[in-house]
Coordinates of C-alpha atoms and ligand atoms in Angstrom, one line a residue:
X1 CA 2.3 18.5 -43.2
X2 CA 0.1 18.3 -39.6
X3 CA -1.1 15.2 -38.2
X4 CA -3.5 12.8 -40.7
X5 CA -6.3 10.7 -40.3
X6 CA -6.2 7.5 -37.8
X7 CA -8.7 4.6 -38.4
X8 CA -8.9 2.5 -35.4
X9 CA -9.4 -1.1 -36.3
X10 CA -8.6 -3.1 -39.6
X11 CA -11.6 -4.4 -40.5
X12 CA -14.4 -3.6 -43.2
X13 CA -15.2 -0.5 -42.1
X14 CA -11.8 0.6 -41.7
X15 CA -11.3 -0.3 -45.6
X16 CA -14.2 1.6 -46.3
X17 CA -13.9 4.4 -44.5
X18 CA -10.1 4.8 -45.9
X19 CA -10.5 4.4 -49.5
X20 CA -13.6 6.7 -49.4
X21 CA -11.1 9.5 -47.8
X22 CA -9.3 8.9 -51.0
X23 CA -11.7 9.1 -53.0
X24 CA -13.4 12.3 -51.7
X25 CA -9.6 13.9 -52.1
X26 CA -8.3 13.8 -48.6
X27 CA -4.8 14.0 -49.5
X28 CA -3.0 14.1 -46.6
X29 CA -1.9 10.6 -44.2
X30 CA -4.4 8.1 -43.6
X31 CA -3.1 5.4 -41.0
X32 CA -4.9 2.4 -40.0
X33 CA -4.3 0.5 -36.9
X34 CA -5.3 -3.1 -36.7
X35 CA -4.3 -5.7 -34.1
X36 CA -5.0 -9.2 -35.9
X37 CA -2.4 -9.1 -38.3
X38 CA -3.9 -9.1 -41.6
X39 CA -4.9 -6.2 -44.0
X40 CA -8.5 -5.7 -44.0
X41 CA -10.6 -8.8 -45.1
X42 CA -14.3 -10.2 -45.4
X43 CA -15.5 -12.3 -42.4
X44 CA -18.7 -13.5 -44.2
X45 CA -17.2 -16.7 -46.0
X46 CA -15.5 -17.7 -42.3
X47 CA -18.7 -19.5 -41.6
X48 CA -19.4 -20.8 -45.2
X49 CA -17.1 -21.5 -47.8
X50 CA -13.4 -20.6 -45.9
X51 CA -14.8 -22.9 -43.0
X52 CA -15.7 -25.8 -46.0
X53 CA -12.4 -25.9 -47.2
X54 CA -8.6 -24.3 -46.5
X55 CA -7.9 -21.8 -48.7
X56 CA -5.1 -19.0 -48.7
X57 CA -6.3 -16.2 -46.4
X58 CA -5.2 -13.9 -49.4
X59 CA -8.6 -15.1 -50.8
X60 CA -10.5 -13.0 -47.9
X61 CA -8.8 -10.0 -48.7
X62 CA -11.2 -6.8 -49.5
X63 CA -8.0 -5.1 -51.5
X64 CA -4.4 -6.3 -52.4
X65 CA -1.4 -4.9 -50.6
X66 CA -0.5 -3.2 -53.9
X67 CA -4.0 -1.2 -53.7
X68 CA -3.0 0.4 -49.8
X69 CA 0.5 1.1 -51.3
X70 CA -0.8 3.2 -54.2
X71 CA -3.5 5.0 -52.3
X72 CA -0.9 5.8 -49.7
X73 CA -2.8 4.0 -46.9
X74 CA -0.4 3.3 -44.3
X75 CA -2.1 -0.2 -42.7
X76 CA -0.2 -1.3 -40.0
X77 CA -1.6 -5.2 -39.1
X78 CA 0.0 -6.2 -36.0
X79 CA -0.4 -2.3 -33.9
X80 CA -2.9 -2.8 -31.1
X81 CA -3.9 0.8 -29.7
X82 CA -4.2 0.7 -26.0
X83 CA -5.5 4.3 -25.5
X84 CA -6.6 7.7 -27.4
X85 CA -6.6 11.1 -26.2
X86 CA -9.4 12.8 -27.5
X87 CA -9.1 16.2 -26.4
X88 CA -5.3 15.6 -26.8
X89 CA -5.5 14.4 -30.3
X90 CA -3.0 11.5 -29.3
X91 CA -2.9 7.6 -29.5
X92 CA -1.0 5.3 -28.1
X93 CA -0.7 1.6 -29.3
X94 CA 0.7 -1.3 -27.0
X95 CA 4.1 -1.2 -27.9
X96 CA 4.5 2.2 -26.4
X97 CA 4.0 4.1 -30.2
X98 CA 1.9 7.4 -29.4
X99 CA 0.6 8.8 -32.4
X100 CA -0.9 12.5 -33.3
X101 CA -3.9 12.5 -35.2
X102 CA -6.1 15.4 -36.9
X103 CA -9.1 13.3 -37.2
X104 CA -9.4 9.5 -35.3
X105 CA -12.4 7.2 -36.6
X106 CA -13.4 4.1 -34.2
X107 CA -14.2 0.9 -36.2
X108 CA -13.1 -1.7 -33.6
X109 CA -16.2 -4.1 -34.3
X110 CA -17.0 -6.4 -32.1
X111 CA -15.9 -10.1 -30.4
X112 CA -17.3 -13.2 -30.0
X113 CA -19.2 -13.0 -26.7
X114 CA -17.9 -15.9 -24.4
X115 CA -20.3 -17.4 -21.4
X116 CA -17.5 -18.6 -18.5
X117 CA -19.7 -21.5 -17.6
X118 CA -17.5 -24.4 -16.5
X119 CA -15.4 -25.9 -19.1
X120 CA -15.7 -22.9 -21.5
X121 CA -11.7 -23.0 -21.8
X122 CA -11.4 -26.6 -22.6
X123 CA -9.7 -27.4 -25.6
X124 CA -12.0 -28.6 -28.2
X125 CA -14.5 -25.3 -27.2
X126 CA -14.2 -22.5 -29.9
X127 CA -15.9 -19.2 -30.8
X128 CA -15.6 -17.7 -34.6
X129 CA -14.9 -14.6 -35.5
X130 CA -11.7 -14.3 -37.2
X131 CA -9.1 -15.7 -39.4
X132 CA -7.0 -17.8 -36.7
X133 CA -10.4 -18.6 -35.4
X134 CA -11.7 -20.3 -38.7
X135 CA -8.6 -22.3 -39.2
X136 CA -8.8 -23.6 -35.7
X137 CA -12.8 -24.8 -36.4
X138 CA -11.9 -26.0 -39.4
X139 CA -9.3 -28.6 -38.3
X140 CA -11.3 -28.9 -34.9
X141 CA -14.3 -30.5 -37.2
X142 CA -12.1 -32.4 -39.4
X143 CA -11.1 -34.4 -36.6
X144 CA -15.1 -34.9 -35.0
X145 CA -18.0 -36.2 -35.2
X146 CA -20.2 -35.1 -33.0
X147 CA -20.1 -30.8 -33.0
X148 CA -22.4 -29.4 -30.6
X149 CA -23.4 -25.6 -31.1
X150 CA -24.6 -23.1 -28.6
X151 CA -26.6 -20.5 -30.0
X152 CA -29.2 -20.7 -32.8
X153 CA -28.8 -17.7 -34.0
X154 CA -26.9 -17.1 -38.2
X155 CA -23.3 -18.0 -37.6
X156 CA -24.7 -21.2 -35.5
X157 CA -26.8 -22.2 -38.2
X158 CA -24.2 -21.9 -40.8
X159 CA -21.5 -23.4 -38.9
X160 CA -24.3 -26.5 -38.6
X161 CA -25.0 -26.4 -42.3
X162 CA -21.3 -26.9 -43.0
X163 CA -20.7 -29.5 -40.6
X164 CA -23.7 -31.6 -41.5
X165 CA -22.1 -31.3 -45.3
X166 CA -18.4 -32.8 -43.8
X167 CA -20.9 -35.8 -42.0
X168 CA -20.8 -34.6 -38.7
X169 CA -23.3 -34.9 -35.8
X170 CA -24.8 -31.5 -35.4
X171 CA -26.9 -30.3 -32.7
X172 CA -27.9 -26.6 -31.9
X173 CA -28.5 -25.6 -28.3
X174 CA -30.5 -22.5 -28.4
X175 CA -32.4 -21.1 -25.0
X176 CA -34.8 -19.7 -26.5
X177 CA -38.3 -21.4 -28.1
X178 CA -37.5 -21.3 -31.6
X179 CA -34.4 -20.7 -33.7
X180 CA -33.3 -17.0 -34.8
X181 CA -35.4 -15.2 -32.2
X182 CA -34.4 -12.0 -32.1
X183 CA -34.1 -10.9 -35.7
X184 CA -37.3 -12.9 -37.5
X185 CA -40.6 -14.1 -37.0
X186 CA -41.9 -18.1 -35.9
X187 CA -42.5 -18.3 -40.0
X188 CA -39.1 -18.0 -40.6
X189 CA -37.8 -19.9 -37.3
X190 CA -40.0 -22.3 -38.4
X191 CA -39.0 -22.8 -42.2
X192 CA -34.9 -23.1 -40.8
X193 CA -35.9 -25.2 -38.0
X194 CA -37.5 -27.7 -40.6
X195 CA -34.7 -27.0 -43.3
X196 CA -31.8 -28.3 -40.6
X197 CA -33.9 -30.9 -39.2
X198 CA -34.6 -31.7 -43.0
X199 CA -30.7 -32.2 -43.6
X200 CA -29.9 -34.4 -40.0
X201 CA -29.4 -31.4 -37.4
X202 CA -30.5 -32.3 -33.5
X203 CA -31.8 -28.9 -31.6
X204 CA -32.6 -28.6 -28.0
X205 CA -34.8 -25.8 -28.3
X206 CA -35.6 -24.0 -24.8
X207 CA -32.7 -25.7 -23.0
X208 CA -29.8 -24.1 -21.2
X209 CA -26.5 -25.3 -21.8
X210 CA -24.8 -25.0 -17.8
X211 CA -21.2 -26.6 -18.1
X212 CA -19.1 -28.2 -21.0
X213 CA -17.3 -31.2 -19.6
X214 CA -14.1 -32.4 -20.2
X215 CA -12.2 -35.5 -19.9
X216 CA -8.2 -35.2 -19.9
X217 CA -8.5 -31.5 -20.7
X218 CA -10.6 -31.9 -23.9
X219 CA -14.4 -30.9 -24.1
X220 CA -16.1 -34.1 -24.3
X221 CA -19.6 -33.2 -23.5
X222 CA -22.2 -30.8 -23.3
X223 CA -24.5 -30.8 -19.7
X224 CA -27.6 -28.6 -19.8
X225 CA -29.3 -27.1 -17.4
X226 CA -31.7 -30.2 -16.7
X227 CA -28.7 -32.5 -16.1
X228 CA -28.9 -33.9 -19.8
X229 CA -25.9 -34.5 -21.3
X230 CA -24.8 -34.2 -25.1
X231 CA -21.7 -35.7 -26.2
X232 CA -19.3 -33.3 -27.8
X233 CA -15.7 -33.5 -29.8
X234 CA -15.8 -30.0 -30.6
X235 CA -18.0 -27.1 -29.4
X236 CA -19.1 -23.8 -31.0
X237 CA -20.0 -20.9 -28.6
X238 CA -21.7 -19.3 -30.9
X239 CA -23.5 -16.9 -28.8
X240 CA -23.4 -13.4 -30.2
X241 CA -21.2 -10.5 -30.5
X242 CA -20.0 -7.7 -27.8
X243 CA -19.1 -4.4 -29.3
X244 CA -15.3 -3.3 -28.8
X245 CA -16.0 -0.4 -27.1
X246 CA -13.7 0.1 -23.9
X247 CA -11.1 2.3 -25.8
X248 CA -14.1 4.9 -26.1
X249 CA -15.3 4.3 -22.7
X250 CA -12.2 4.9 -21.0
X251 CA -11.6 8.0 -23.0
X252 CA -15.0 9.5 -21.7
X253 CA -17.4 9.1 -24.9
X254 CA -21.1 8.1 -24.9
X255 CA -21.3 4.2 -25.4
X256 CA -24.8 2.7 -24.8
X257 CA -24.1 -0.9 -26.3
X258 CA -22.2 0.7 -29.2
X259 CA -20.0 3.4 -29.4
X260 CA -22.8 6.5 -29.4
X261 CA -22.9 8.5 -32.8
X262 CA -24.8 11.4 -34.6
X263 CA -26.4 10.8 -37.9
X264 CA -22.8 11.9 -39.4
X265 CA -21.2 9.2 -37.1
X266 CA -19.7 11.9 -34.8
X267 CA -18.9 10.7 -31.4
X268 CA -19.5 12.7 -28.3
X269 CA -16.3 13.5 -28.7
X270 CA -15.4 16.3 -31.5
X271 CA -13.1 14.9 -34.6
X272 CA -14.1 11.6 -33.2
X273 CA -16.0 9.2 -35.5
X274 CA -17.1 6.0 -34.9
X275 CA -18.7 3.2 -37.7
X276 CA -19.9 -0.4 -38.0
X277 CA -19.8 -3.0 -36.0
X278 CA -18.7 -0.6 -32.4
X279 CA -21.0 2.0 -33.6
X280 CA -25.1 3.0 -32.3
X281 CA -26.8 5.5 -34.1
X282 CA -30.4 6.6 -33.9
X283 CA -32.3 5.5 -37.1
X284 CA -35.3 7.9 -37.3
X285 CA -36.7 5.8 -40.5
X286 CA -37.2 2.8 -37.8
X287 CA -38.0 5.3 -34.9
X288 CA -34.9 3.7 -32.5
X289 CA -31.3 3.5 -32.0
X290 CA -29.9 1.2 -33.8
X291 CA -25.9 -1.3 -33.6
X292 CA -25.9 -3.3 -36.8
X293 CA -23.8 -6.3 -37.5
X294 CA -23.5 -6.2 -41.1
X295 CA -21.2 -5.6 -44.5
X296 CA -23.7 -2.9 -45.6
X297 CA -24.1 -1.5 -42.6
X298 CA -19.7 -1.5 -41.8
X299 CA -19.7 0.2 -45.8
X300 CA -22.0 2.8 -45.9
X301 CA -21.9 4.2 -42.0
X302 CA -17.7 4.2 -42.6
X303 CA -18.8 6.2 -46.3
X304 CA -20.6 8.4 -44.1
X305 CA -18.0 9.5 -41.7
X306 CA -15.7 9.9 -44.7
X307 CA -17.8 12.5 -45.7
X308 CA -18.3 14.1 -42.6
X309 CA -14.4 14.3 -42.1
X310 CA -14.1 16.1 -45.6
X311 CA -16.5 18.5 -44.3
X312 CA -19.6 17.1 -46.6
X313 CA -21.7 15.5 -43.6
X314 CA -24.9 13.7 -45.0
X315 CA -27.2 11.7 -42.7
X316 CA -26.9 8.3 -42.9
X317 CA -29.8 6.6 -42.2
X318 CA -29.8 3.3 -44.2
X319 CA -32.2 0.7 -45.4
X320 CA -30.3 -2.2 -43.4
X321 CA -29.8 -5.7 -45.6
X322 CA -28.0 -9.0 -44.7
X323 CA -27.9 -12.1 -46.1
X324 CA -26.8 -15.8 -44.5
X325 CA -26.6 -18.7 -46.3
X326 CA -27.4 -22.3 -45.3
X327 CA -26.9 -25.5 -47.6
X328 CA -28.7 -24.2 -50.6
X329 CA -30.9 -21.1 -49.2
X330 CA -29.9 -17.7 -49.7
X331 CA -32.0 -15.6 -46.8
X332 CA -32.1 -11.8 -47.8
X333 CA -33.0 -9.4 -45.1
X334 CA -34.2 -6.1 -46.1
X335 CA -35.2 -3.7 -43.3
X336 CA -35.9 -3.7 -39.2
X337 CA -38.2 -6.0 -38.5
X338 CA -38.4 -4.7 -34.9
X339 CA -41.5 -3.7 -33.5
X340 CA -43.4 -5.1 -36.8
X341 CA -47.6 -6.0 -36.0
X342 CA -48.4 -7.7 -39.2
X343 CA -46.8 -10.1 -40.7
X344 CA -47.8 -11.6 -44.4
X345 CA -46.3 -14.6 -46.4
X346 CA -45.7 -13.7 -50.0
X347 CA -46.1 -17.5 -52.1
X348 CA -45.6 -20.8 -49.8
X349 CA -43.3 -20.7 -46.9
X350 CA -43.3 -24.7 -47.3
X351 CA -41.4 -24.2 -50.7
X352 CA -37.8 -23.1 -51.1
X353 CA -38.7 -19.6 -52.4
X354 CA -40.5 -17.4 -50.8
X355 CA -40.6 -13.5 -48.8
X356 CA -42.0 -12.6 -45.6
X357 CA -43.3 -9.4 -45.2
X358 CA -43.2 -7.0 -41.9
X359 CA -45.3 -3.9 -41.1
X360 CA -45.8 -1.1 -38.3
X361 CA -48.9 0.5 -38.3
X362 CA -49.4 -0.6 -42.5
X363 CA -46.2 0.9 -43.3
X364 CA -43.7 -2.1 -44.8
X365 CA -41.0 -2.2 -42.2
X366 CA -38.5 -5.2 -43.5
X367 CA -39.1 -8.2 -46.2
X368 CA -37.5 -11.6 -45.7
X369 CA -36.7 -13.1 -49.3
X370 CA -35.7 -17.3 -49.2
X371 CA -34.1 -17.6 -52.8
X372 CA -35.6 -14.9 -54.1
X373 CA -33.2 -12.1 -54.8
X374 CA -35.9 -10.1 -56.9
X375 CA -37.5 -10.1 -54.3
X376 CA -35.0 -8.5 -52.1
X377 CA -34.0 -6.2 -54.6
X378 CA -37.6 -4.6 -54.8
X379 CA -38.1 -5.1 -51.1
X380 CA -35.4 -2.5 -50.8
X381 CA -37.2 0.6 -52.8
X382 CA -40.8 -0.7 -51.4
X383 CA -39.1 0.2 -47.9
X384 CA -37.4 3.1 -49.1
X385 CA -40.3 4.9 -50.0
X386 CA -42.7 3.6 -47.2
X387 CA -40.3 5.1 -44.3
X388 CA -39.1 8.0 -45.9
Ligands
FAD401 P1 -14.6 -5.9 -38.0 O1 -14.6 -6.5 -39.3 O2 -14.8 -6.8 -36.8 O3 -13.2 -5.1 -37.8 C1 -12.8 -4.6 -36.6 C2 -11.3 -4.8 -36.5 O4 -10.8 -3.9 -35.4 C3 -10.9 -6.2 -36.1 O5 -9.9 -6.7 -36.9 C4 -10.4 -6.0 -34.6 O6 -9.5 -7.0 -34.3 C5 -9.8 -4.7 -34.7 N1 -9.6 -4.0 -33.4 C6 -10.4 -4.0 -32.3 N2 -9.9 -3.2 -31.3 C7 -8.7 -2.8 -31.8 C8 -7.6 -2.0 -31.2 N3 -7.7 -1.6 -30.0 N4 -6.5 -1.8 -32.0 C9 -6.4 -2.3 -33.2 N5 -7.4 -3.0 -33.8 C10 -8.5 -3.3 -33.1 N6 -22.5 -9.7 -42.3 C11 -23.3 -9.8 -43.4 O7 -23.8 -8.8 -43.8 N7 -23.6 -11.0 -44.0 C12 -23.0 -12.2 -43.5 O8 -23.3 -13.2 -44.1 C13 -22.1 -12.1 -42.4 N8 -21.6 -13.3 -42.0 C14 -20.7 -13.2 -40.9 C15 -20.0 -14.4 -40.5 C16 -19.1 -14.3 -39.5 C17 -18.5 -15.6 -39.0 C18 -18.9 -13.1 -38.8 C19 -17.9 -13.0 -37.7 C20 -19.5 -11.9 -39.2 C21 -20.4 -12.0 -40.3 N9 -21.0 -10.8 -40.8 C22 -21.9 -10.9 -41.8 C23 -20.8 -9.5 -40.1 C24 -19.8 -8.7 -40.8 O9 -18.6 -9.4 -41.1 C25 -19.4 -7.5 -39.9 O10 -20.6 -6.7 -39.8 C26 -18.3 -6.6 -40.4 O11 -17.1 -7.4 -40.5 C27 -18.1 -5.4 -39.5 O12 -17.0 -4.7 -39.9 P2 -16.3 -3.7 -38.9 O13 -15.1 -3.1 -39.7 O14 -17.2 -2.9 -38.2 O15 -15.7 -4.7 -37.8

């Protein structure tokens, strides 16, 4: 039998992306290479119920062992791959394994992005985006009282709502004017601003954190830019995600913020694919190129490329959802906001249920639903059919 498949990355879309091979009857190997030591789990719960309370990592798994055993899925946790060949059809992982492939998918994902301001390596200063991360929050709060987060964006917000709920001081630091910027509208900043503020959280909205300080070697403080100080036992740098894409770059594919990829989730580079988190495609529903950050976005695109690889290409170009969820609101994102010009409230945003709605030129774009998954459910098909 020639060379397999390779899948880059342990993560959802890895899992995805493998068992959809299966399932399509690829028969030959599928190999998957991951570096953090676990088979492929869910990072969702890391900053909602797994950050709450311990529980055995097991939990987080997408599939038992037993399921990559009998579908002949060869996951290898703790294999870090250092370089690929493209044109050579070759990897090579960090402990000097090289390994021929027939087809090689990219599903890195991305990292916590870390600002080196002063102080950022401080014990006591943490980011959150994986299992050894989570366990190290979690005792890190156990032990404060006053967390201070930067970034007011989901994972900050639902790292506050869960260390308001173990009595912590919470505040959020976010630079910009209002909360959530980037992917809602001041209706829906609004609405979390007043939930968190509702439940004991302290933001400094506007302000520039410029230096953690420590004392002994242990954040102890936070200084803004304007010399205020806020103190600190444990700080969240909760400032976004980078895309993992310097094994593409330095084997010469497109990357533009993402790993670049057709419709198929071909790279630049023929028999290479790319999906989720590392992956930019152009969306031509939403008119724009598009990285998403999401489960539904790491499931589908990786279904995609599995089709493409069995020779069944079909163009993915999704209706994007996401959900976050903060003390006892479920948010439901449906659709790209981006670029919206009209924006409606559907019932009273002063309530705990209720759907914001976004449009382009009168066509619905993306629907907000607050504890309303009916809502979000119908959101989905109203979309579907006005950006077809
Ligand atoms: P990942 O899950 O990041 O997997 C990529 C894997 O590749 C990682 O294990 C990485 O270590 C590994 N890797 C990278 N480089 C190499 C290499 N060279 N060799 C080997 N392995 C490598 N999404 C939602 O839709 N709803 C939510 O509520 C939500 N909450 C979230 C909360 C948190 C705290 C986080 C961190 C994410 C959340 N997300 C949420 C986002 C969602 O988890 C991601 O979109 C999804 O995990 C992306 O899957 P992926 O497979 O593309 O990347």
């Amino acid at each position: 039998m020639g060379p397999g498949i390779a899948i880059v990355g342990a993560g959802q879309a890895a899992a995805s992306c493998a068992q959809e091979l299966r399932r399509r009857g690829i028969d030959g190997s599928i190999t998957i290479f991951g570096d953090e030591g676990y088979l492929p789990y869910q990072r969702p719960p890391l900053s909602k119920a797994f950050l709450k309370e311990a529980q055995p990592p097991t939990r987080l798994l997408l599939q038992p062992p037993q399921f990559f055993e009998q579908q002949r899925i060869d996951v290898r946790t703790s294999s870090r791959v250092a370089s690929i060949d493209a044109a050579g059809h070759h990897l090579s992982t960090v402990d000097g394994t090289s390994f021929a492939w027939s087809a090689l998918v990219l599903a890195t994902g991305t990292r916590a992005r870390v600002v080196a301001m002063p102080g950022h390596d401080l014990t006591g200063v943490f980011t959150l985006r994986g299992l050894t991360d989570v366990e190290r929050l979690r005792t890190g709060i156990a032990a404060a009282k006053r967390v201070v987060i930067m970034g007011g964006g989901f994972i900050g917000l639902e790292v506050a709502a869960v260390a308001r709920g173990l009595g912590c001081d919470v505040t959020v630091i976010e630079a910009e004017d209002r909360l959530l910027k980037r992917v809602t509208s001041p209706v829906m900043s609004a609405f979390f601003e007043r939930l968190h503020r509702g439940h004991g959280v302290a933001f400094g909205l506007g302000a520039r954190a410029a230096e953690i300080v420590g004392n002994k070697g242990r954040a102890v403080a936070v200084r803004l830019q304007d010399g205020q100080e806020i103190a600190a036992d444990v700080v969240l740098m909760a400032l976004g995600a980078e895309p993992n894409t310097e094994l593409a770059s330095a084997a010469g594919l497109d990357v533009a913020n993402g790993i670049v990829v057709d419709d198929a989730g071909q790279t630049s580079a023929k028999n290479v694919y790319a999906c989720g988190d590392c992956a930019r495609f152009k969306s031509r529903r939403f008119s724009t190129a598009i990285r998403l950050e999401s489960v539904q976005n790491a499931i589908d695109q990786a279904k995609a490329v599995a089709a493409s690889i069995a020779g069944a290409p079909q163009a993915y170009d999704p209706i994007p959802w996401f959900w976050s969820d903060q003390y006892d609101v479920k948010l439901q994102i449906a659709g790209l906001s981006t670029g919206y010009d009209e924006v409606t409230v559907d019932g009273d945003d002063a309530s705990t249920s209720f759907a914001v709605e976004y449009r382009r030129q009168g066509r619905l774009i993306a629907v907000d639903s607050v504890n309303s998954g009916r809502a979000h459910m119908l959101a989905r098909r109203r979309i579907e059919a006005e950006t077809k």
